[in-house]
Coordinates of C-alpha atoms and ligand atoms in Angstrom, one line a residue:
X59 CA -29.4 85.8 82.4
X60 CA -32.3 87.9 83.7
X61 CA -35.8 86.9 82.8
X62 CA -36.9 88.7 79.7
X63 CA -40.4 87.5 78.9
X64 CA -43.2 90.0 79.7
X65 CA -46.9 90.1 79.2
X66 CA -47.9 92.7 76.7
X67 CA -50.0 95.5 78.0
X68 CA -53.6 95.3 77.0
X69 CA -53.6 98.3 74.6
X70 CA -50.6 96.7 72.7
X71 CA -52.3 93.3 72.5
X72 CA -55.4 95.0 71.3
X73 CA -53.5 96.8 68.6
X74 CA -52.0 93.6 67.4
X75 CA -55.4 91.9 67.4
X76 CA -56.7 94.9 65.4
X77 CA -54.3 94.0 62.7
X78 CA -56.2 90.8 62.1
X79 CA -59.7 92.1 62.6
X80 CA -59.5 95.5 61.0
X81 CA -57.8 95.6 57.7
X82 CA -59.7 98.6 56.3
X83 CA -62.8 100.7 56.9
X84 CA -65.0 98.1 55.5
X85 CA -63.9 95.6 58.2
X86 CA -65.3 98.1 60.8
X87 CA -68.5 98.4 58.9
X88 CA -68.8 94.6 59.0
X89 CA -68.2 94.2 62.7
X90 CA -70.5 97.1 63.7
X91 CA -73.3 96.0 61.5
X92 CA -73.0 92.4 62.6
X93 CA -73.2 93.5 66.2
X94 CA -76.4 95.4 65.4
X95 CA -77.9 92.3 63.8
X96 CA -76.9 90.2 66.8
X97 CA -78.6 92.8 69.1
X98 CA -81.9 92.0 67.3
X99 CA -82.2 95.3 65.5
X100 CA -84.9 95.7 62.9
X101 CA -83.6 99.0 61.6
X102 CA -79.9 99.8 60.9
X103 CA -78.3 102.9 59.6
X104 CA -74.9 103.1 58.2
X105 CA -73.3 106.6 57.8
X106 CA -69.8 107.0 56.3
X107 CA -67.6 109.9 55.3
X108 CA -64.5 109.9 53.0
X109 CA -64.5 106.2 52.3
X110 CA -64.9 105.5 56.0
X111 CA -61.5 107.1 56.9
X112 CA -63.0 110.0 58.7
X113 CA -66.3 108.6 59.9
X114 CA -68.1 105.3 60.2
X115 CA -71.3 105.3 62.2
X116 CA -73.8 102.5 62.7
X117 CA -77.1 103.2 64.5
X118 CA -79.4 100.4 65.5
X119 CA -82.7 99.9 67.4
X120 CA -81.5 96.7 69.0
X121 CA -81.5 95.7 72.6
X122 CA -78.8 98.2 73.7
X123 CA -76.4 97.8 76.7
X124 CA -76.5 98.6 80.4
X125 CA -73.8 101.0 81.7
X126 CA -71.6 98.2 82.9
X127 CA -72.0 96.2 79.8
X128 CA -71.2 99.2 77.7
X129 CA -67.9 99.7 79.5
X130 CA -67.1 95.9 79.4
X131 CA -67.8 95.6 75.7
X132 CA -64.5 97.2 74.9
X133 CA -62.5 94.7 76.9
X134 CA -60.7 92.0 74.9
X135 CA -62.6 88.6 74.9
X136 CA -65.6 90.3 76.4
X137 CA -68.7 88.8 74.8
X138 CA -72.3 88.1 75.7
X139 CA -72.5 85.5 72.9
X140 CA -70.7 82.4 74.2
X141 CA -69.8 81.2 77.6
X142 CA -68.1 77.9 77.1
X143 CA -66.2 76.3 74.3
X144 CA -69.1 74.0 73.4
X145 CA -71.1 77.0 72.5
X146 CA -68.9 77.4 69.5
X147 CA -70.6 74.4 67.9
X148 CA -74.1 75.9 68.2
X149 CA -73.7 79.5 67.0
X150 CA -76.6 81.6 66.1
X151 CA -74.8 84.9 66.3
X152 CA -72.5 86.7 63.9
X153 CA -69.9 87.5 66.5
X154 CA -68.5 85.4 69.4
X155 CA -64.9 86.3 69.7
X156 CA -65.4 89.4 71.7
X157 CA -62.5 91.1 69.9
X158 CA -64.1 93.5 67.5
X159 CA -64.9 96.4 69.8
X160 CA -61.6 96.1 71.7
X161 CA -59.7 96.1 68.4
X162 CA -61.5 99.0 66.9
X163 CA -61.2 101.1 70.1
X164 CA -57.4 100.5 70.0
X165 CA -56.9 102.1 66.6
X166 CA -59.6 104.8 66.3
X167 CA -61.6 107.5 68.2
X168 CA -64.8 105.7 69.3
X169 CA -68.0 107.2 70.7
X170 CA -70.8 104.8 71.9
X171 CA -74.3 105.8 72.9
X172 CA -76.5 103.0 74.1
X173 CA -79.7 102.3 76.1
X174 CA -81.7 99.3 76.9
X175 CA -85.5 99.0 76.9
X176 CA -85.7 98.8 80.7
X177 CA -83.4 101.6 81.5
X178 CA -84.6 105.2 81.6
X179 CA -81.3 106.7 80.9
X180 CA -78.5 105.7 78.5
X181 CA -74.7 105.6 78.6
X182 CA -72.2 107.5 76.5
X183 CA -68.6 106.4 76.3
X184 CA -65.7 108.0 74.5
X185 CA -62.6 106.0 74.0
X186 CA -59.4 106.8 72.1
X187 CA -56.6 104.3 71.4
X188 CA -58.0 102.0 74.1
X189 CA -58.1 104.8 76.7
X190 CA -61.5 105.8 78.1
X191 CA -61.9 109.5 77.7
X192 CA -65.3 110.0 79.2
X193 CA -68.2 107.9 80.4
X194 CA -71.5 109.7 81.3
X195 CA -75.2 109.1 81.6
X196 CA -77.3 110.7 78.9
X197 CA -80.7 110.7 77.4
X198 CA -80.8 108.3 74.5
X199 CA -83.3 106.3 72.4
X200 CA -83.3 102.5 72.8
X201 CA -80.6 100.9 70.8
X202 CA -76.9 101.6 70.1
X203 CA -75.0 104.1 68.1
X204 CA -71.4 103.5 67.4
X205 CA -69.3 106.2 65.9
X206 CA -65.8 105.4 64.7
X207 CA -63.7 108.4 63.7
X208 CA -60.1 108.7 62.3
X209 CA -59.4 105.1 61.7
X210 CA -55.7 104.2 62.2
X211 CA -55.0 107.6 63.7
X212 CA -52.2 106.1 65.8
X213 CA -50.8 103.7 63.1
X214 CA -49.7 106.0 60.3
X215 CA -48.3 103.1 58.3
X216 CA -51.7 101.4 58.2
X217 CA -53.4 104.7 57.4
X218 CA -51.1 105.4 54.5
X219 CA -51.7 102.0 53.2
X220 CA -55.4 102.7 52.7
X221 CA -56.5 103.1 49.1
X222 CA -58.4 106.1 47.7
X223 CA -61.7 107.1 49.2
X224 CA -63.5 105.7 46.1
X225 CA -61.9 102.3 46.5
X226 CA -62.5 102.2 50.2
X227 CA -66.1 103.3 49.6
X228 CA -66.5 100.4 47.2
X229 CA -65.3 97.9 49.8
X230 CA -67.8 99.3 52.2
X231 CA -70.6 99.1 49.7
X232 CA -69.7 95.4 49.0
X233 CA -69.8 94.7 52.7
X234 CA -73.1 96.5 53.0
X235 CA -74.6 94.5 50.1
X236 CA -73.5 91.2 51.7
X237 CA -75.1 92.0 55.1
X238 CA -78.2 93.5 53.6
X239 CA -78.7 90.5 51.4
X240 CA -78.1 88.1 54.3
X241 CA -80.8 89.8 56.3
X242 CA -83.6 90.9 54.0
X243 CA -86.2 91.3 56.8
X244 CA -84.1 94.1 58.5
X245 CA -84.4 97.6 57.1
X246 CA -81.2 99.4 56.2
X247 CA -80.3 102.9 55.3
X248 CA -76.9 103.9 53.9
X249 CA -75.6 107.4 53.7
X250 CA -72.3 108.4 52.1
X251 CA -70.9 111.9 52.5
X252 CA -74.3 113.2 53.4
X253 CA -76.2 111.7 50.4
X254 CA -78.3 108.6 50.7
X255 CA -77.2 105.6 48.8
X256 CA -79.8 103.0 49.8
X257 CA -83.1 103.1 51.7
X258 CA -84.0 99.4 52.0
X259 CA -87.3 98.5 53.7
X260 CA -87.5 95.1 55.4
X261 CA -88.5 92.7 52.7
X262 CA -88.3 89.2 51.2
X263 CA -85.1 88.0 49.6
X264 CA -86.1 88.6 46.0
X265 CA -87.2 92.2 46.6
X266 CA -84.0 92.9 48.5
X267 CA -81.9 91.7 45.6
X268 CA -83.9 93.9 43.2
X269 CA -83.6 96.9 45.5
X270 CA -79.9 96.5 45.6
X271 CA -79.1 95.5 42.0
X272 CA -81.8 97.5 40.1
X273 CA -85.2 96.9 38.7
X274 CA -84.0 95.0 35.7
X275 CA -82.6 92.3 37.9
X276 CA -86.1 90.9 38.6
X277 CA -86.6 89.4 35.2
X278 CA -83.2 87.7 35.4
X279 CA -83.8 85.7 38.5
X280 CA -84.7 82.0 38.6
X281 CA -85.7 80.6 42.0
X282 CA -83.7 77.7 43.5
X283 CA -85.2 75.6 46.3
X284 CA -84.2 72.2 47.8
X285 CA -84.4 70.7 51.2
X286 CA -82.7 67.6 52.4
X287 CA -81.6 66.3 55.8
X288 CA -78.1 67.8 55.3
X289 CA -78.9 71.2 53.9
X290 CA -81.7 73.6 52.9
X291 CA -80.8 75.5 49.7
X292 CA -82.8 78.5 48.7
X293 CA -82.3 81.7 46.7
X294 CA -81.9 82.7 43.1
X295 CA -79.6 82.2 40.1
X296 CA -79.5 84.5 37.2
X297 CA -80.6 83.2 33.8
X298 CA -77.5 82.2 31.8
X299 CA -78.1 84.8 29.0
X300 CA -77.4 87.5 31.6
X301 CA -74.0 86.1 32.5
X302 CA -71.6 89.0 32.8
X303 CA -68.0 89.9 32.1
X304 CA -67.7 91.0 35.7
X305 CA -67.9 88.6 38.6
X306 CA -69.8 91.0 40.8
X307 CA -73.1 89.3 41.6
X308 CA -72.1 86.0 43.2
X309 CA -73.2 85.5 46.8
X310 CA -73.2 82.4 49.1
X311 CA -74.7 82.7 52.5
X312 CA -74.3 79.9 55.1
X313 CA -76.7 80.2 58.0
X314 CA -77.3 83.9 57.2
X315 CA -73.6 84.7 56.9
X316 CA -71.9 85.7 53.7
X317 CA -69.2 83.2 52.9
X318 CA -66.6 82.7 50.3
X319 CA -66.2 79.3 48.9
X320 CA -64.2 78.6 45.7
X321 CA -65.2 75.0 46.0
X322 CA -68.9 75.5 46.1
X323 CA -68.5 78.2 43.4
X324 CA -67.1 75.5 41.2
X325 CA -70.2 73.5 41.7
X326 CA -72.3 76.4 40.3
X327 CA -69.9 76.8 37.4
X328 CA -70.4 73.1 36.7
X329 CA -74.2 73.5 36.6
X330 CA -73.9 76.4 34.2
X331 CA -71.4 74.6 32.0
X332 CA -72.2 74.9 28.3
X333 CA -74.9 77.5 28.9
X334 CA -72.8 80.6 29.2
X335 CA -70.2 82.1 26.9
X336 CA -66.6 81.6 27.9
X337 CA -65.2 84.5 29.8
X338 CA -68.6 85.4 31.4
X339 CA -69.7 84.7 34.9
X340 CA -73.1 83.5 36.2
X341 CA -74.8 85.5 38.9
X342 CA -76.2 83.8 42.0
X343 CA -77.6 84.6 45.4
X344 CA -77.8 81.3 47.3
X345 CA -78.5 80.7 50.9
X346 CA -77.5 77.4 52.6
X347 CA -78.9 76.4 55.9
X348 CA -77.1 73.6 57.7
X349 CA -77.0 72.4 61.3
X350 CA -74.8 74.9 63.2
X351 CA -72.9 71.9 64.5
X352 CA -71.7 70.9 61.0
X353 CA -70.1 74.1 60.1
X354 CA -66.9 75.6 61.5
X355 CA -66.9 79.4 61.3
X356 CA -63.9 79.9 63.5
X357 CA -61.2 79.2 61.0
X358 CA -60.7 82.8 60.0
X359 CA -61.0 86.1 62.0
X360 CA -63.3 87.7 59.5
X361 CA -65.3 84.5 59.3
X362 CA -65.9 84.6 55.6
X363 CA -64.1 81.4 55.1
X364 CA -65.9 78.5 56.7
X365 CA -65.6 74.7 56.8
X366 CA -68.5 72.4 56.2
X367 CA -68.4 68.8 57.6
X368 CA -69.5 67.2 54.4
X369 CA -68.5 69.5 51.6
X370 CA -68.6 66.8 48.9
X371 CA -72.3 66.1 49.5
X372 CA -73.0 69.8 49.5
X373 CA -71.1 70.2 46.3
X374 CA -73.1 67.5 44.5
X375 CA -76.4 68.7 45.9
X376 CA -75.8 72.3 44.9
X377 CA -74.8 71.4 41.4
X378 CA -77.8 69.2 40.8
X379 CA -80.2 71.6 42.4
X380 CA -79.0 74.5 40.3
X381 CA -79.1 72.4 37.2
X382 CA -82.6 71.3 38.0
X383 CA -83.7 74.9 38.3
X384 CA -82.1 75.8 35.0
X385 CA -84.0 73.0 33.4
X386 CA -87.3 73.4 35.2
X387 CA -87.6 77.1 34.4
X388 CA -87.0 76.3 30.8
X389 CA -84.0 78.5 30.5
X390 CA -81.9 76.0 28.8
X391 CA -83.5 75.5 25.4
X392 CA -83.6 79.2 24.6
X393 CA -79.8 79.3 24.7
X394 CA -78.6 77.8 21.5
X395 CA -76.2 80.7 20.8
X396 CA -73.6 78.2 19.6
X397 CA -75.9 75.9 17.8
X398 CA -74.2 73.4 15.5
X399 CA -75.4 74.2 12.1
X400 CA -74.6 70.8 10.8
X401 CA -77.5 69.5 12.8
X402 CA -80.0 71.7 11.0
X403 CA -82.4 70.3 8.5
X404 CA -81.0 71.3 5.0
X405 CA -82.8 74.4 3.9
X406 CA -84.4 72.9 0.8
X407 CA -85.9 70.1 2.9
X408 CA -87.7 72.4 5.2
X409 CA -91.0 72.7 3.3
X410 CA -91.1 69.2 1.8
X411 CA -94.0 67.0 2.8
X412 CA -93.1 63.8 4.6
X413 CA -93.7 60.5 2.8
X414 CA -95.1 58.1 5.2
X415 CA -93.3 54.8 4.7
X416 CA -95.6 52.0 3.7
X417 CA -95.1 48.6 5.2
X418 CA -96.2 45.9 2.9
X419 CA -96.6 42.5 4.4
X420 CA -96.7 39.5 2.2
X421 CA -99.2 37.4 4.1
X422 CA -98.4 34.3 2.0
X423 CA -94.7 34.3 3.0
X424 CA -93.5 31.0 4.3
X425 CA -89.9 30.9 5.5
X426 CA -89.8 27.1 5.2
X427 CA -90.4 27.0 1.6
X428 CA -87.3 26.3 -0.5
X429 CA -87.6 28.8 -3.2
X430 CA -84.5 30.9 -3.8
X431 CA -85.9 34.3 -3.5
X432 CA -82.8 36.4 -3.6
X433 CA -81.8 35.5 -7.1
X434 CA -85.2 35.6 -8.6
X435 CA -86.6 38.9 -9.3
X436 CA -89.9 37.7 -10.5
X437 CA -93.1 37.4 -8.6
X438 CA -92.8 33.7 -8.7
X439 CA -90.8 33.7 -5.4
X440 CA -92.3 34.3 -2.1
X441 CA -89.9 37.0 -1.3
X442 CA -90.4 40.5 -2.6
X443 CA -87.2 42.4 -3.1
X444 CA -87.6 46.0 -2.1
X445 CA -87.8 48.3 -4.9
X446 CA -84.7 50.3 -4.9
X447 CA -84.8 52.1 -8.2
X448 CA -84.4 55.8 -7.9
X449 CA -82.8 55.7 -4.4
X450 CA -80.6 58.6 -5.5
X451 CA -83.7 60.8 -5.3
X452 CA -83.4 60.7 -1.5
X453 CA -80.5 62.9 -1.8
X454 CA -81.9 65.4 -4.2
X455 CA -81.9 68.8 -2.6
X456 CA -78.8 67.9 -0.6
X457 CA -76.5 68.0 -3.6
X458 CA -78.2 70.5 -5.8
X459 CA -79.0 73.3 -3.5
X460 CA -76.0 75.6 -3.0
X461 CA -77.2 77.0 0.3
X462 CA -78.1 73.8 1.9
X463 CA -76.8 73.2 5.3
X464 CA -74.7 70.3 4.0
X465 CA -72.1 72.6 2.6
X466 CA -71.0 73.3 6.1
X467 CA -69.8 69.8 6.4
X468 CA -66.9 70.4 4.0
X469 CA -65.7 73.9 4.3
X470 CA -65.0 76.0 7.3
X471 CA -65.8 79.5 6.1
X472 CA -63.0 82.0 6.6
X473 CA -63.9 85.5 7.5
X474 CA -61.0 87.6 6.3
X475 CA -60.8 90.5 8.6
X476 CA -59.9 93.7 6.9
X477 CA -62.5 96.1 7.9
X478 CA -60.6 97.5 10.8
X479 CA -57.9 98.8 8.6
X480 CA -60.0 99.5 5.5
X481 CA -60.1 103.3 5.7
X482 CA -56.4 103.6 5.5
X483 CA -55.5 101.3 2.7
X484 CA -53.7 104.0 0.7
X485 CA -51.3 104.6 3.5
X486 CA -49.9 101.1 3.4
X487 CA -46.3 100.7 2.2
X488 CA -46.6 98.0 -0.4
X489 CA -42.9 97.2 -0.5
X490 CA -43.3 95.2 2.7
X491 CA -44.0 91.5 2.2
X492 CA -45.9 89.7 4.9
X493 CA -47.3 86.3 5.6
X494 CA -49.8 85.1 8.2
X495 CA -49.1 81.9 10.0
X496 CA -51.7 79.9 11.9
X497 CA -54.0 82.9 12.2
X498 CA -51.8 84.1 15.0
X499 CA -48.5 85.5 13.7
X500 CA -47.6 87.9 10.9
X501 CA -44.2 87.2 9.5
X502 CA -42.2 89.8 7.6
X503 CA -38.7 90.1 6.4
X504 CA -36.1 92.6 7.6
X505 CA -32.6 93.2 6.4
X506 CA -31.0 90.8 8.8
X507 CA -33.6 88.1 8.6
X508 CA -37.3 88.1 9.6
X509 CA -39.6 89.1 12.4
X510 CA -42.5 87.0 13.8
X511 CA -45.2 89.3 15.2
X512 CA -47.9 88.2 17.5
X513 CA -50.9 89.8 15.7
X514 CA -53.1 90.3 18.7
X515 CA -50.4 91.9 20.9
X516 CA -49.2 94.1 18.1
X517 CA -52.7 95.4 17.5
X518 CA -53.1 96.0 21.2
X519 CA -50.0 98.1 21.2
X520 CA -51.2 100.1 18.2
X521 CA -54.7 100.7 19.6
X522 CA -53.3 101.5 23.1
X523 CA -51.0 104.3 21.9
X524 CA -53.8 105.6 19.7
X525 CA -56.3 105.8 22.5
X526 CA -53.8 107.3 24.8
X527 CA -53.0 110.0 22.3
X528 CA -56.7 110.7 21.8
X529 CA -57.3 111.0 25.5
X530 CA -54.3 113.4 25.9
X531 CA -55.2 115.7 23.0
X532 CA -58.9 115.2 23.6
X533 CA -59.5 114.7 19.9
X534 CA -61.3 111.4 19.7
X535 CA -63.6 110.9 16.8
X536 CA -67.0 109.4 17.8
X537 CA -69.8 108.1 15.6
X538 CA -73.3 109.3 16.5
X539 CA -75.7 106.4 17.0
X540 CA -79.0 106.7 15.0
X541 CA -80.9 105.6 18.1
X542 CA -79.3 106.0 21.4
X543 CA -78.7 102.8 23.3
X544 CA -80.1 102.3 26.8
X545 CA -78.0 99.9 28.8
X546 CA -78.9 98.7 32.3
X547 CA -76.5 98.3 35.2
X548 CA -76.6 97.8 38.9
X549 CA -76.3 100.8 41.3
X550 CA -72.7 100.0 42.1
X551 CA -71.8 99.6 38.4
X552 CA -73.4 103.0 37.7
X553 CA -71.3 104.6 40.4
X554 CA -68.2 103.3 38.7
X555 CA -69.4 104.5 35.3
X556 CA -69.9 108.0 36.8
X557 CA -66.4 108.0 38.1
X558 CA -64.8 107.1 34.7
X559 CA -67.4 108.9 32.5
X560 CA -65.2 111.9 31.8
X561 CA -62.4 109.8 30.5
X562 CA -64.8 107.7 28.5
X563 CA -65.9 110.9 26.8
X564 CA -62.4 111.7 25.8
X565 CA -62.1 108.4 23.8
X566 CA -65.3 109.1 22.0
X567 CA -68.2 107.8 24.1
X568 CA -71.1 110.2 24.2
X569 CA -73.5 109.9 27.2
X570 CA -77.1 110.9 27.6
X571 CA -78.9 110.5 30.8
X572 CA -77.5 108.4 33.6
X573 CA -80.1 107.1 36.1
X574 CA -79.7 104.8 39.1
X575 CA -79.9 101.6 37.0
X576 CA -79.2 102.6 33.5
X577 CA -77.3 104.8 31.1
X578 CA -78.1 106.2 27.7
X579 CA -75.3 106.2 25.1
X580 CA -75.7 108.3 22.0
X581 CA -72.2 108.1 20.5
X582 CA -69.3 105.6 20.5
X583 CA -65.6 105.7 19.4
X584 CA -65.1 105.0 15.7
X585 CA -63.7 101.5 16.2
X586 CA -66.5 100.3 18.4
X587 CA -69.4 98.4 16.8
X588 CA -72.8 99.1 18.2
X589 CA -73.6 95.5 19.1
X590 CA -70.4 95.4 21.2
X591 CA -71.1 98.4 23.3
X592 CA -72.7 96.5 26.2
X593 CA -69.9 94.0 26.3
X594 CA -67.2 96.7 26.2
X595 CA -68.9 98.7 29.0
X596 CA -69.1 95.6 31.1
X597 CA -65.4 94.9 30.5
X598 CA -64.5 98.4 31.4
X599 CA -66.6 98.3 34.6
X600 CA -65.2 94.9 35.5
X601 CA -61.6 96.1 35.2
X602 CA -62.3 99.3 37.1
X603 CA -64.2 97.3 39.8
X604 CA -60.9 95.8 40.9
X605 CA -59.6 99.3 41.5
X606 CA -60.3 102.7 40.2
X607 CA -56.9 104.4 39.9
X608 CA -56.7 107.6 41.9
X609 CA -55.2 110.0 39.5
X610 CA -56.5 110.8 36.1
X611 CA -53.4 109.7 34.2
X612 CA -53.6 106.1 35.4
X613 CA -57.3 106.1 34.9
X614 CA -56.7 107.1 31.2
X615 CA -54.0 104.5 31.0
X616 CA -56.3 101.7 32.3
X617 CA -59.1 102.8 30.0
X618 CA -56.8 102.7 27.0
X619 CA -55.6 99.3 28.0
X620 CA -59.0 97.8 28.4
X621 CA -60.2 99.2 25.1
X622 CA -57.1 98.0 23.3
X623 CA -57.6 94.5 24.8
X624 CA -61.2 94.3 23.9
X625 CA -61.0 95.8 20.4
X626 CA -57.8 94.2 19.1
X627 CA -57.6 91.6 16.5
X628 CA -57.5 88.2 18.2
X629 CA -55.7 85.0 17.6
X630 CA -57.7 82.9 15.1
X631 CA -58.7 85.9 12.9
X632 CA -57.5 85.8 9.3
X633 CA -56.1 89.1 8.1
X634 CA -55.9 90.1 4.5
X635 CA -52.7 91.3 3.0
X636 CA -53.4 95.0 3.4
X637 CA -54.3 94.6 7.0
X638 CA -51.1 92.6 7.6
X639 CA -48.9 95.2 6.1
X640 CA -50.8 98.0 7.8
X641 CA -50.4 96.3 11.1
X642 CA -46.7 95.9 10.7
X643 CA -46.2 99.5 9.6
X644 CA -48.4 100.8 12.4
X645 CA -46.6 98.7 15.0
X646 CA -43.2 100.0 14.0
X647 CA -44.5 103.6 14.0
X648 CA -45.3 103.1 17.7
X649 CA -43.3 104.7 20.5
X650 CA -42.7 101.4 22.1
X651 CA -42.8 98.4 19.8
X652 CA -41.3 95.4 21.7
X653 CA -44.0 95.1 24.5
X654 CA -47.8 95.0 24.5
X655 CA -49.6 97.3 26.9
X656 CA -49.6 94.3 29.3
X657 CA -45.9 93.8 29.1
X658 CA -45.9 90.8 26.8
X659 CA -43.4 90.3 24.0
X660 CA -44.9 91.6 20.7
X661 CA -42.4 90.0 18.3
X662 CA -39.3 88.0 18.0
X663 CA -36.6 88.3 15.3
X664 CA -34.9 85.4 13.6
X665 CA -31.7 86.4 11.9
X666 CA -30.1 84.8 8.9
X667 CA -27.5 83.5 11.2
X668 CA -30.1 81.7 13.3
X669 CA -31.4 80.0 10.3
X670 CA -28.0 79.1 8.9
X671 CA -27.1 77.5 12.2
X672 CA -30.1 75.2 11.8
X673 CA -28.7 73.9 8.6
X674 CA -25.5 72.7 10.0
Ligands
ADP1464 P1 -68.7 89.8 69.8 O1 -69.6 90.4 68.8 O2 -67.7 88.8 69.2 O3 -69.3 89.3 71.0 P2 -67.7 92.5 70.1 O4 -66.4 93.1 70.5 O5 -68.2 92.8 68.7 O6 -67.7 91.0 70.3 O7 -68.9 93.0 71.1 C1 -68.7 92.7 72.4 C2 -70.1 92.7 73.1 O8 -70.7 94.0 73.1 C3 -71.1 91.8 72.4 O9 -71.0 90.5 72.8 C4 -72.4 92.5 72.8 O10 -72.9 91.9 74.0 C5 -72.1 93.9 73.0 N1 -72.5 94.7 71.8 C6 -71.7 95.2 70.9 N2 -72.3 95.9 70.0 C7 -73.6 95.9 70.4 C8 -74.8 96.6 69.9 N3 -74.9 97.2 68.7 N4 -76.0 96.4 70.6 C9 -76.0 95.7 71.8 N5 -74.9 95.1 72.3 C10 -73.7 95.2 71.6
MG1465 MG1 -69.1 91.5 67.2

């Protein structure tokens, strides 16, 4: 048989490598910005168009490249950052693989303009799909400008796989945040479709955080600081009361590089345990500095997953340092939102004066005398029996006062939830008999037997169809708030809000002014309680943060789902008879009754036959 193995041509190899390095526009942003940082830039501009699909440009004032270097930089494994394998264990740069530019040039139209301090004249190179189109000398300022146009122009499958411009924009914004946070001293400007998103002057870490996440963030931050032989930990955590529904503001940096570490994240969760509500996430911006020889950055092409030599020690240290900060800055005691009422002083005791116990010592007491003190109650013995008459008085107040805290010991109060269905009581068909089981299921009879309905899922279905209908016919009823609410959000959260605002209006939210870090709300849907607005908004933003659906129908659908999930009756809530019957009737009036909006079974039926079989 003839030999069949061949070396792949460079441009094919580059395209394959690009598959790993460049997943989406934000990967290009990361590589280009990191190169600018490595070049020692103090000012970096990022300019993008159409979610980076049409244009990504990074302009820096770093050290630039000579004509020869400029040409070489696009070759695979061409790097100025390492020379030998040992250098890998002492890395101080973001890049080192020498793959990024070669990969990017293989799948886009690239234009580079660069000049060093010493040279009088700069170089301009145009390269498309790994082929050099032009190289010329030009007048240029010191530094480098990299323009990447028409990403994946030669790989339609990859191009079609990209998400909407908004989603790609958000990935880029995330990447921008990470790099800007990792390098607070460097100034950054960010322009999207011609308008400026961020103008960040070089600053300290705290100010950088505040610039990115909004003015209100400042008061939420608690500093963290610890230095040992293994690691230097510094940065900020957010006070527990500001824990959010969304997971957005969680950042680890290792040697000035953003990293993902589920393991270390767990350490932080441990430190916050018991201080935040279930279902909310603590915010943190933590920077770890370790000896470059004790960290392996080379385990993943995008280098966000790293390996520390001694992860267990790091875990323990991080946990205790964060705990210490939480305690030291006195944020813990203010957080008794789930205080155990049984531990409270009974109300009627609160204003009582304290009787100071008297210790009476019988100085004539002699233990060796043979009197029998216990039996004798006279003063003849040496032993004085303590006066116990009236000991019952100690408990006065506990037993007589109806509102004393002690009543909590015996009864768990049951809040019967009926309000949500109140306004429609008349409409309920009273011929239906229902029964609630374990505050979770509603049981009702049908001709052939009975149905067991999951109350939460059923209510989700009812609300979901209701919201969808309101959105479609644009007929939502909203309640005007007496005083408009002002809620604060970060810049990126606000940008999501702007995207979904129109749809939120159709379900009954009424918006006032929307600024860069806050929003005014003057009306809410009828079902929404004012005190829950912030929580609901956070949930909505968090859901949409994963991905904003492109077309307006799926946006409405997602909105209706989120609202249904948040507002529905939950397991553990007691429903009165009216509400039970109403829920059953509403459910069976729905278009789809068997599945919740999240495709979970809403009810099961148990036929008479099923029951009879059990009796055999
Ligand atoms: P790596 O960053 O892994 O070395 P790249 O492909 O990203 O590989 O870049 C190749 C080389 O091009 C770098 O090592 C560096 O010498 C040079 N280079 C790239 N971008 C810049 C820039 N913005 N300023 C100066 N030099 C740059
Ligand atoms: Mg690089």
